[in-house]
PDB file of C-alpha atoms in Angstrom:
ATOM      1  CA  MET A   1      23.031 220.786  60.308  1.00  0.00           C
ATOM      2  CA  THR A   2      21.855 221.068  56.722  1.00  0.00           C
ATOM      3  CA  SER A   3      19.530 218.643  54.995  1.00  0.00           C
ATOM      4  CA  LEU A   4      22.504 217.188  53.163  1.00  0.00           C
ATOM      5  CA  ASP A   5      24.154 216.271  56.477  1.00  0.00           C
ATOM      6  CA  LYS A   6      21.173 214.685  58.182  1.00  0.00           C
ATOM      7  CA  PRO A   7      21.693 210.947  58.640  1.00  0.00           C
ATOM      8  CA  THR A   8      19.186 208.526  57.293  1.00  0.00           C
ATOM      9  CA  SER A   9      17.953 205.621  59.347  1.00  0.00           C
ATOM     10  CA  GLU A  10      20.197 202.596  59.383  1.00  0.00           C
ATOM     11  CA  THR A  11      17.448 200.392  58.034  1.00  0.00           C
ATOM     12  CA  ASP A  12      14.940 201.274  55.377  1.00  0.00           C
ATOM     13  CA  PRO A  13      11.547 201.885  57.054  1.00  0.00           C
ATOM     14  CA  ILE A  14       9.838 200.344  54.047  1.00  0.00           C
ATOM     15  CA  THR A  15      10.454 196.664  53.550  1.00  0.00           C
ATOM     16  CA  ARG A  16      12.063 195.989  50.195  1.00  0.00           C
ATOM     17  CA  THR A  17      10.241 193.875  47.681  1.00  0.00           C
ATOM     18  CA  ASP A  18      11.924 190.930  46.002  1.00  0.00           C
ATOM     19  CA  GLN A  19      12.358 193.057  42.864  1.00  0.00           C
ATOM     20  CA  GLN A  20      14.035 195.844  44.852  1.00  0.00           C
ATOM     21  CA  GLU A  21      16.344 193.309  46.458  1.00  0.00           C
ATOM     22  CA  ALA A  22      17.232 191.904  43.039  1.00  0.00           C
ATOM     23  CA  ASP A  23      17.814 195.400  41.650  1.00  0.00           C
ATOM     24  CA  ALA A  24      20.063 196.283  44.591  1.00  0.00           C
ATOM     25  CA  LYS A  25      22.119 193.134  44.083  1.00  0.00           C
ATOM     26  CA  ALA A  26      22.413 193.770  40.334  1.00  0.00           C
ATOM     27  CA  VAL A  27      23.547 197.373  40.857  1.00  0.00           C
ATOM     28  CA  THR A  28      26.084 196.271  43.468  1.00  0.00           C
ATOM     29  CA  GLU A  29      27.408 193.528  41.193  1.00  0.00           C
ATOM     30  CA  ALA A  30      27.803 195.951  38.276  1.00  0.00           C
ATOM     31  CA  ALA A  31      29.597 198.483  40.475  1.00  0.00           C
ATOM     32  CA  LEU A  32      32.010 195.857  41.796  1.00  0.00           C
ATOM     33  CA  PHE A  33      32.789 194.688  38.270  1.00  0.00           C
ATOM     34  CA  GLU A  34      33.486 198.279  37.244  1.00  0.00           C
ATOM     35  CA  ALA A  35      35.651 199.003  40.281  1.00  0.00           C
ATOM     36  CA  PHE A  36      37.733 195.826  40.212  1.00  0.00           C
ATOM     37  CA  GLY A  37      37.929 195.175  36.481  1.00  0.00           C
ATOM     38  CA  GLY A  38      35.758 192.092  36.160  1.00  0.00           C
ATOM     39  CA  ILE A  39      37.001 188.964  34.411  1.00  0.00           C
ATOM     40  CA  ARG A  40      39.362 190.844  32.110  1.00  0.00           C
ATOM     41  CA  GLY A  41      40.903 192.631  35.075  1.00  0.00           C
ATOM     42  CA  MET A  42      41.556 189.294  36.750  1.00  0.00           C
ATOM     43  CA  VAL A  43      43.161 187.927  33.587  1.00  0.00           C
ATOM     44  CA  GLU A  44      45.384 190.994  33.340  1.00  0.00           C
ATOM     45  CA  THR A  45      46.390 190.516  36.962  1.00  0.00           C
ATOM     46  CA  VAL A  46      47.252 186.831  36.656  1.00  0.00           C
ATOM     47  CA  LEU A  47      48.637 186.394  33.144  1.00  0.00           C
ATOM     48  CA  PRO A  48      52.047 188.174  33.450  1.00  0.00           C
ATOM     49  CA  GLY A  49      52.975 186.306  36.634  1.00  0.00           C
ATOM     50  CA  LEU A  50      51.702 183.037  35.226  1.00  0.00           C
ATOM     51  CA  LEU A  51      53.814 183.456  32.104  1.00  0.00           C
ATOM     52  CA  PHE A  52      56.844 184.392  34.193  1.00  0.00           C
ATOM     53  CA  VAL A  53      56.692 181.311  36.407  1.00  0.00           C
ATOM     54  CA  THR A  54      55.859 179.025  33.474  1.00  0.00           C
ATOM     55  CA  ILE A  55      58.888 180.081  31.438  1.00  0.00           C
ATOM     56  CA  PHE A  56      61.144 180.081  34.484  1.00  0.00           C
ATOM     57  CA  THR A  57      59.978 176.569  35.349  1.00  0.00           C
ATOM     58  CA  ILE A  58      60.925 175.409  31.844  1.00  0.00           C
ATOM     59  CA  ASP A  59      64.330 177.009  31.285  1.00  0.00           C
ATOM     60  CA  LYS A  60      65.307 178.675  34.637  1.00  0.00           C
ATOM     61  CA  ASN A  61      66.214 181.820  32.687  1.00  0.00           C
ATOM     62  CA  LEU A  62      65.342 185.013  34.569  1.00  0.00           C
ATOM     63  CA  THR A  63      65.824 187.300  31.550  1.00  0.00           C
ATOM     64  CA  ASN A  64      63.529 185.304  29.255  1.00  0.00           C
ATOM     65  CA  SER A  65      60.862 185.083  31.947  1.00  0.00           C
ATOM     66  CA  ALA A  66      61.050 188.816  32.645  1.00  0.00           C
ATOM     67  CA  ILE A  67      60.861 189.769  28.964  1.00  0.00           C
ATOM     68  CA  ALA A  68      57.822 187.533  28.441  1.00  0.00           C
ATOM     69  CA  ALA A  69      56.018 189.070  31.433  1.00  0.00           C
ATOM     70  CA  VAL A  70      56.723 192.625  30.258  1.00  0.00           C
ATOM     71  CA  VAL A  71      55.680 191.890  26.675  1.00  0.00           C
ATOM     72  CA  VAL A  72      52.362 190.320  27.634  1.00  0.00           C
ATOM     73  CA  SER A  73      51.622 193.266  29.967  1.00  0.00           C
ATOM     74  CA  LEU A  74      52.241 195.726  27.150  1.00  0.00           C
ATOM     75  CA  VAL A  75      50.075 193.686  24.791  1.00  0.00           C
ATOM     76  CA  LEU A  76      47.209 193.803  27.295  1.00  0.00           C
ATOM     77  CA  VAL A  77      47.515 197.585  27.504  1.00  0.00           C
ATOM     78  CA  ALA A  78      47.652 197.867  23.701  1.00  0.00           C
ATOM     79  CA  VAL A  79      44.479 195.779  23.373  1.00  0.00           C
ATOM     80  CA  ARG A  80      42.633 198.068  25.772  1.00  0.00           C
ATOM     81  CA  LEU A  81      43.867 201.162  23.953  1.00  0.00           C
ATOM     82  CA  ILE A  82      42.761 199.765  20.600  1.00  0.00           C
ATOM     83  CA  ARG A  83      39.338 198.925  22.018  1.00  0.00           C
ATOM     84  CA  ARG A  84      39.233 202.307  23.786  1.00  0.00           C
ATOM     85  CA  ASP A  85      38.522 200.629  27.120  1.00  0.00           C
ATOM     86  CA  THR A  86      39.652 201.875  30.497  1.00  0.00           C
ATOM     87  CA  VAL A  87      43.335 201.088  30.950  1.00  0.00           C
ATOM     88  CA  LYS A  88      43.803 201.567  34.691  1.00  0.00           C
ATOM     89  CA  HIS A  89      43.871 197.831  35.467  1.00  0.00           C
ATOM     90  CA  ALA A  90      46.195 197.014  32.573  1.00  0.00           C
ATOM     91  CA  PHE A  91      48.523 199.904  33.409  1.00  0.00           C
ATOM     92  CA  SER A  92      48.658 198.845  37.054  1.00  0.00           C
ATOM     93  CA  GLY A  93      49.698 195.415  35.798  1.00  0.00           C
ATOM     94  CA  VAL A  94      52.467 196.943  33.676  1.00  0.00           C
ATOM     95  CA  PHE A  95      53.837 198.934  36.602  1.00  0.00           C
ATOM     96  CA  GLY A  96      53.690 195.883  38.851  1.00  0.00           C
ATOM     97  CA  VAL A  97      55.555 193.763  36.323  1.00  0.00           C
ATOM     98  CA  ALA A  98      58.107 196.531  35.716  1.00  0.00           C
ATOM     99  CA  PHE A  99      58.890 196.861  39.423  1.00  0.00           C
ATOM    100  CA  GLY A 100      59.129 193.087  39.737  1.00  0.00           C
ATOM    101  CA  VAL A 101      61.555 192.857  36.808  1.00  0.00           C
ATOM    102  CA  VAL A 102      63.728 195.636  38.248  1.00  0.00           C
ATOM    103  CA  PHE A 103      63.897 193.938  41.652  1.00  0.00           C
ATOM    104  CA  ALA A 104      64.659 190.539  40.164  1.00  0.00           C
ATOM    105  CA  LYS A 105      67.347 191.866  37.818  1.00  0.00           C
ATOM    106  CA  MET A 106      68.989 193.895  40.584  1.00  0.00           C
ATOM    107  CA  THR A 107      69.270 190.939  42.936  1.00  0.00           C
ATOM    108  CA  GLY A 108      69.566 188.138  40.367  1.00  0.00           C
ATOM    109  CA  ASN A 109      66.919 186.235  42.337  1.00  0.00           C
ATOM    110  CA  ALA A 110      63.806 185.254  40.370  1.00  0.00           C
ATOM    111  CA  LYS A 111      61.713 185.230  43.539  1.00  0.00           C
ATOM    112  CA  ASP A 112      62.202 188.999  43.836  1.00  0.00           C
ATOM    113  CA  PHE A 113      60.005 189.416  40.769  1.00  0.00           C
ATOM    114  CA  TYR A 114      57.078 188.857  43.140  1.00  0.00           C
ATOM    115  CA  LEU A 115      58.397 190.915  46.070  1.00  0.00           C
ATOM    116  CA  PRO A 116      56.954 194.351  45.104  1.00  0.00           C
ATOM    117  CA  GLY A 117      53.510 192.834  44.669  1.00  0.00           C
ATOM    118  CA  MET A 118      53.750 191.116  48.038  1.00  0.00           C
ATOM    119  CA  ILE A 119      54.785 194.344  49.756  1.00  0.00           C
ATOM    120  CA  TYR A 120      51.907 196.142  48.034  1.00  0.00           C
ATOM    121  CA  THR A 121      49.472 193.458  49.203  1.00  0.00           C
ATOM    122  CA  LEU A 122      50.678 193.790  52.790  1.00  0.00           C
ATOM    123  CA  GLY A 123      50.414 197.580  52.662  1.00  0.00           C
ATOM    124  CA  LEU A 124      46.932 197.346  51.163  1.00  0.00           C
ATOM    125  CA  ALA A 125      45.808 194.931  53.878  1.00  0.00           C
ATOM    126  CA  LEU A 126      46.994 197.331  56.578  1.00  0.00           C
ATOM    127  CA  ALA A 127      45.347 200.258  54.777  1.00  0.00           C
ATOM    128  CA  TYR A 128      41.984 198.460  54.774  1.00  0.00           C
ATOM    129  CA  LEU A 129      42.210 197.767  58.500  1.00  0.00           C
ATOM    130  CA  VAL A 130      43.644 201.106  59.633  1.00  0.00           C
ATOM    131  CA  THR A 131      41.194 203.236  57.638  1.00  0.00           C
ATOM    132  CA  THR A 132      38.284 201.205  58.976  1.00  0.00           C
ATOM    133  CA  VAL A 133      39.425 201.654  62.572  1.00  0.00           C
ATOM    134  CA  ALA A 134      39.770 205.381  61.818  1.00  0.00           C
ATOM    135  CA  GLY A 135      36.131 205.506  60.690  1.00  0.00           C
ATOM    136  CA  LEU A 136      36.850 205.952  56.981  1.00  0.00           C
ATOM    137  CA  PRO A 137      36.819 202.423  55.492  1.00  0.00           C
ATOM    138  CA  LEU A 138      38.906 202.243  52.346  1.00  0.00           C
ATOM    139  CA  ILE A 139      36.373 200.206  50.376  1.00  0.00           C
ATOM    140  CA  GLY A 140      33.918 203.080  50.830  1.00  0.00           C
ATOM    141  CA  LEU A 141      36.434 205.519  49.369  1.00  0.00           C
ATOM    142  CA  ILE A 142      36.898 203.189  46.385  1.00  0.00           C
ATOM    143  CA  LEU A 143      33.252 202.396  45.711  1.00  0.00           C
ATOM    144  CA  GLY A 144      31.614 205.667  46.782  1.00  0.00           C
ATOM    145  CA  PRO A 145      32.251 207.419  43.435  1.00  0.00           C
ATOM    146  CA  VAL A 146      31.206 204.272  41.545  1.00  0.00           C
ATOM    147  CA  PHE A 147      27.834 204.305  43.304  1.00  0.00           C
ATOM    148  CA  LYS A 148      27.593 208.110  42.790  1.00  0.00           C
ATOM    149  CA  GLU A 149      27.367 208.591  46.542  1.00  0.00           C
ATOM    150  CA  ASN A 150      30.904 209.906  47.143  1.00  0.00           C
ATOM    151  CA  LEU A 151      31.290 210.304  50.943  1.00  0.00           C
ATOM    152  CA  SER A 152      27.602 210.744  51.744  1.00  0.00           C
ATOM    153  CA  TRP A 153      27.628 207.351  53.453  1.00  0.00           C
ATOM    154  CA  ARG A 154      29.826 208.741  56.254  1.00  0.00           C
ATOM    155  CA  THR A 155      27.192 211.032  57.821  1.00  0.00           C
ATOM    156  CA  ARG A 156      23.938 210.372  56.012  1.00  0.00           C
ATOM    157  CA  ASN A 157      23.791 206.614  55.552  1.00  0.00           C
ATOM    158  CA  PRO A 158      25.061 204.742  58.636  1.00  0.00           C
ATOM    159  CA  GLY A 159      23.826 201.408  57.305  1.00  0.00           C
ATOM    160  CA  ARG A 160      26.094 201.662  54.272  1.00  0.00           C
ATOM    161  CA  LYS A 161      28.977 202.883  56.422  1.00  0.00           C
ATOM    162  CA  LYS A 162      28.648 199.743  58.531  1.00  0.00           C
ATOM    163  CA  ALA A 163      28.572 197.604  55.361  1.00  0.00           C
ATOM    164  CA  TYR A 164      31.684 199.334  54.034  1.00  0.00           C
ATOM    165  CA  ALA A 165      33.406 198.740  57.366  1.00  0.00           C
ATOM    166  CA  LYS A 166      32.570 195.021  57.285  1.00  0.00           C
ATOM    167  CA  ALA A 167      33.801 194.765  53.687  1.00  0.00           C
ATOM    168  CA  SER A 168      37.032 196.608  54.470  1.00  0.00           C
ATOM    169  CA  TYR A 169      37.723 194.336  57.442  1.00  0.00           C
ATOM    170  CA  ALA A 170      37.098 191.346  55.162  1.00  0.00           C
ATOM    171  CA  TRP A 171      39.543 192.635  52.547  1.00  0.00           C
ATOM    172  CA  GLY A 172      42.176 193.421  55.164  1.00  0.00           C
ATOM    173  CA  LEU A 173      41.987 190.063  56.926  1.00  0.00           C
ATOM    174  CA  ILE A 174      41.891 188.069  53.663  1.00  0.00           C
ATOM    175  CA  LEU A 175      44.949 189.886  52.323  1.00  0.00           C
ATOM    176  CA  LEU A 176      46.771 189.438  55.635  1.00  0.00           C
ATOM    177  CA  ALA A 177      46.063 185.709  55.500  1.00  0.00           C
ATOM    178  CA  LYS A 178      47.466 185.639  51.975  1.00  0.00           C
ATOM    179  CA  CYS A 179      50.616 187.417  53.160  1.00  0.00           C
ATOM    180  CA  ALA A 180      50.931 184.972  56.055  1.00  0.00           C
ATOM    181  CA  ILE A 181      51.209 182.178  53.476  1.00  0.00           C
ATOM    182  CA  LEU A 182      53.430 183.904  50.930  1.00  0.00           C
ATOM    183  CA  PHE A 183      56.109 185.595  53.026  1.00  0.00           C
ATOM    184  CA  PRO A 184      57.341 182.397  54.732  1.00  0.00           C
ATOM    185  CA  LEU A 185      57.404 180.693  51.333  1.00  0.00           C
ATOM    186  CA  TYR A 186      59.366 183.617  49.923  1.00  0.00           C
ATOM    187  CA  TRP A 187      62.091 183.130  52.504  1.00  0.00           C
ATOM    188  CA  TRP A 188      62.237 179.352  52.621  1.00  0.00           C
ATOM    189  CA  GLY A 189      60.495 177.974  49.548  1.00  0.00           C
ATOM    190  CA  ASP A 190      61.842 176.913  46.190  1.00  0.00           C
ATOM    191  CA  THR A 191      61.562 179.628  43.534  1.00  0.00           C
ATOM    192  CA  THR A 192      59.412 177.590  41.160  1.00  0.00           C
ATOM    193  CA  GLN A 193      57.120 176.223  43.862  1.00  0.00           C
ATOM    194  CA  PHE A 194      56.764 179.668  45.392  1.00  0.00           C
ATOM    195  CA  GLY A 195      55.826 181.145  42.015  1.00  0.00           C
ATOM    196  CA  TRP A 196      53.111 178.584  41.391  1.00  0.00           C
ATOM    197  CA  VAL A 197      51.655 179.031  44.882  1.00  0.00           C
ATOM    198  CA  LEU A 198      51.606 182.793  44.399  1.00  0.00           C
ATOM    199  CA  VAL A 199      49.836 182.504  41.046  1.00  0.00           C
ATOM    200  CA  ALA A 200      47.344 180.060  42.563  1.00  0.00           C
ATOM    201  CA  LEU A 201      46.577 182.586  45.317  1.00  0.00           C
ATOM    202  CA  LYS A 202      45.933 185.467  42.925  1.00  0.00           C
ATOM    203  CA  ILE A 203      42.254 184.885  42.208  1.00  0.00           C
ATOM    204  CA  PRO A 204      40.576 182.888  45.046  1.00  0.00           C
ATOM    205  CA  PRO A 205      41.225 185.429  47.850  1.00  0.00           C
ATOM    206  CA  PHE A 206      40.197 188.240  45.522  1.00  0.00           C
ATOM    207  CA  LEU A 207      36.948 186.503  44.594  1.00  0.00           C
ATOM    208  CA  LEU A 208      36.190 185.782  48.250  1.00  0.00           C
ATOM    209  CA  ALA A 209      36.711 189.432  49.189  1.00  0.00           C
ATOM    210  CA  VAL A 210      34.576 190.660  46.281  1.00  0.00           C
ATOM    211  CA  TYR A 211      31.827 188.167  47.140  1.00  0.00           C
ATOM    212  CA  LEU A 212      31.725 189.264  50.782  1.00  0.00           C
ATOM    213  CA  THR A 213      31.651 192.907  49.688  1.00  0.00           C
ATOM    214  CA  TRP A 214      28.709 192.097  47.419  1.00  0.00           C
ATOM    215  CA  VAL A 215      26.893 190.331  50.260  1.00  0.00           C
ATOM    216  CA  PHE A 216      27.395 193.207  52.710  1.00  0.00           C
ATOM    217  CA  LEU A 217      26.434 195.962  50.282  1.00  0.00           C
ATOM    218  CA  ALA A 218      23.479 194.133  48.734  1.00  0.00           C
ATOM    219  CA  LYS A 219      21.902 193.990  52.214  1.00  0.00           C
ATOM    220  CA  ALA A 220      22.755 197.603  53.044  1.00  0.00           C
ATOM    221  CA  PRO A 221      20.493 200.620  52.466  1.00  0.00           C
ATOM    222  CA  PRO A 222      20.670 201.964  48.893  1.00  0.00           C
ATOM    223  CA  PRO A 223      23.287 204.616  48.102  1.00  0.00           C
ATOM    224  CA  ILE A 224      22.385 208.300  48.121  1.00  0.00           C
ATOM    225  CA  ASP A 225      22.956 209.640  44.615  1.00  0.00           C
ATOM    226  CA  VAL A 226      24.612 212.966  45.443  1.00  0.00           C
ATOM    227  CA  PHE A 227      25.060 213.780  41.764  1.00  0.00           C
ATOM    228  CA  ALA A 228      21.309 213.561  41.202  1.00  0.00           C
ATOM    229  CA  GLU A 229      20.784 215.710  44.284  1.00  0.00           C
ATOM    230  CA  MET A 230      23.166 218.360  42.995  1.00  0.00           C
ATOM    231  CA  GLU A 231      21.451 218.360  39.602  1.00  0.00           C
ATOM    232  CA  ALA A 232      18.053 218.700  41.268  1.00  0.00           C
ATOM    233  CA  GLN A 233      19.350 221.541  43.418  1.00  0.00           C
ATOM    234  CA  GLU A 234      20.725 223.328  40.356  1.00  0.00           C
ATOM    235  CA  GLN A 235      17.406 222.924  38.554  1.00  0.00           C
ATOM    236  CA  ALA A 236      15.559 224.292  41.589  1.00  0.00           C
ATOM    237  CA  GLU A 237      17.885 227.289  41.766  1.00  0.00           C
ATOM    238  CA  LYS A 238      17.391 227.975  38.035  1.00  0.00           C
ATOM    239  CA  ALA A 239      13.624 227.739  38.442  1.00  0.00           C
ATOM    240  CA  GLU A 240      13.763 230.088  41.438  1.00  0.00           C
ATOM    241  CA  LYS A 241      15.862 232.629  39.494  1.00  0.00           C
ATOM    242  CA  ALA A 242      13.484 232.410  36.550  1.00  0.00           C
ATOM    243  CA  GLU A 243      10.483 232.949  38.830  1.00  0.00           C
ATOM    244  CA  ARG A 244      12.206 235.909  40.522  1.00  0.00           C
ATOM    245  CA  ALA A 245      13.005 237.452  37.133  1.00  0.00           C
ATOM    246  CA  ARG A 246       9.402 236.944  36.022  1.00  0.00           C
ATOM    247  CA  ARG A 247       8.069 238.665  39.138  1.00  0.00           C
ATOM    248  CA  GLU A 248      10.495 241.560  38.753  1.00  0.00           C
ATOM    249  CA  ALA A 249       9.508 241.962  35.114  1.00  0.00           C
ATOM    250  CA  ALA A 250       5.807 241.883  36.067  1.00  0.00           C
ATOM    251  CA  SER A 251       6.402 244.427  38.806  1.00  0.00           C
ATOM    252  CA  GLU A 252       8.244 246.767  36.440  1.00  0.00           C
ATOM    253  CA  ALA A 253       5.465 246.398  33.850  1.00  0.00           C
ATOM    254  CA  ALA A 254       2.835 247.223  36.477  1.00  0.00           C
ATOM    255  CA  GLY A 255       4.817 250.258  37.616  1.00  0.00           C
ATOM    256  CA  SER A 256       5.140 251.622  34.085  1.00  0.00           C
ATOM    257  CA  GLN A 257       1.388 251.278  33.548  1.00  0.00           C
ATOM    258  CA  GLU A 258       0.704 253.509  36.591  1.00  0.00           C
ATOM    259  CA  PHE A 259       2.453 256.365  34.827  1.00  0.00           C
TER     260      PHE A 259
END
């Protein structure tokens, strides 16, 4: 077993100071905002569906509602492109809206606008639970690169692995609870009422899951910065090569002086 594979202790042998605790919480909060898009990401997630259900509530016209949702999604992407921000959250919103429009137009049922997103939510919930049971919690795969630890938490940082497992279980169960509310409403509820309930359930479960993730990770051991380790290893190898070259040059110079 190499030094890179040796596990660290589950708890830090040195008690953290209040400042270290605050720093850990701040770093975790920043990473979660980066991974999940922050406030703007939430707006981009909610706004197309909100506009769809609002217009459909007013005029019951599927085409007008669909066009409005697509247009606002494209505008959100354009704004990010103009500002040169990351577009992954906006683009995911565009694809989600596009699939919803296709489903709704194919069936002629406005409720089907929300069906792809519901299926995705159910699949994501199962993915969180299954990967955690398999020992590779999905939230760790998502946040590992953000924390610059990649998969080091699997073998070298058991405390963080446990935190990632708790967070993944939280995400999976919260999303399953959301599906347990939405799918019955999809089958038996009124289109307008169903749309408003779905929009209302966009943010609160997400915020709860993010908050629990923050709580679990803020109390976990700090991440192992594998990028910094690789850079340090490269610097050490360069220094070793330079020292070897210096010794060889000195040896050659000493040999030439003998003659």
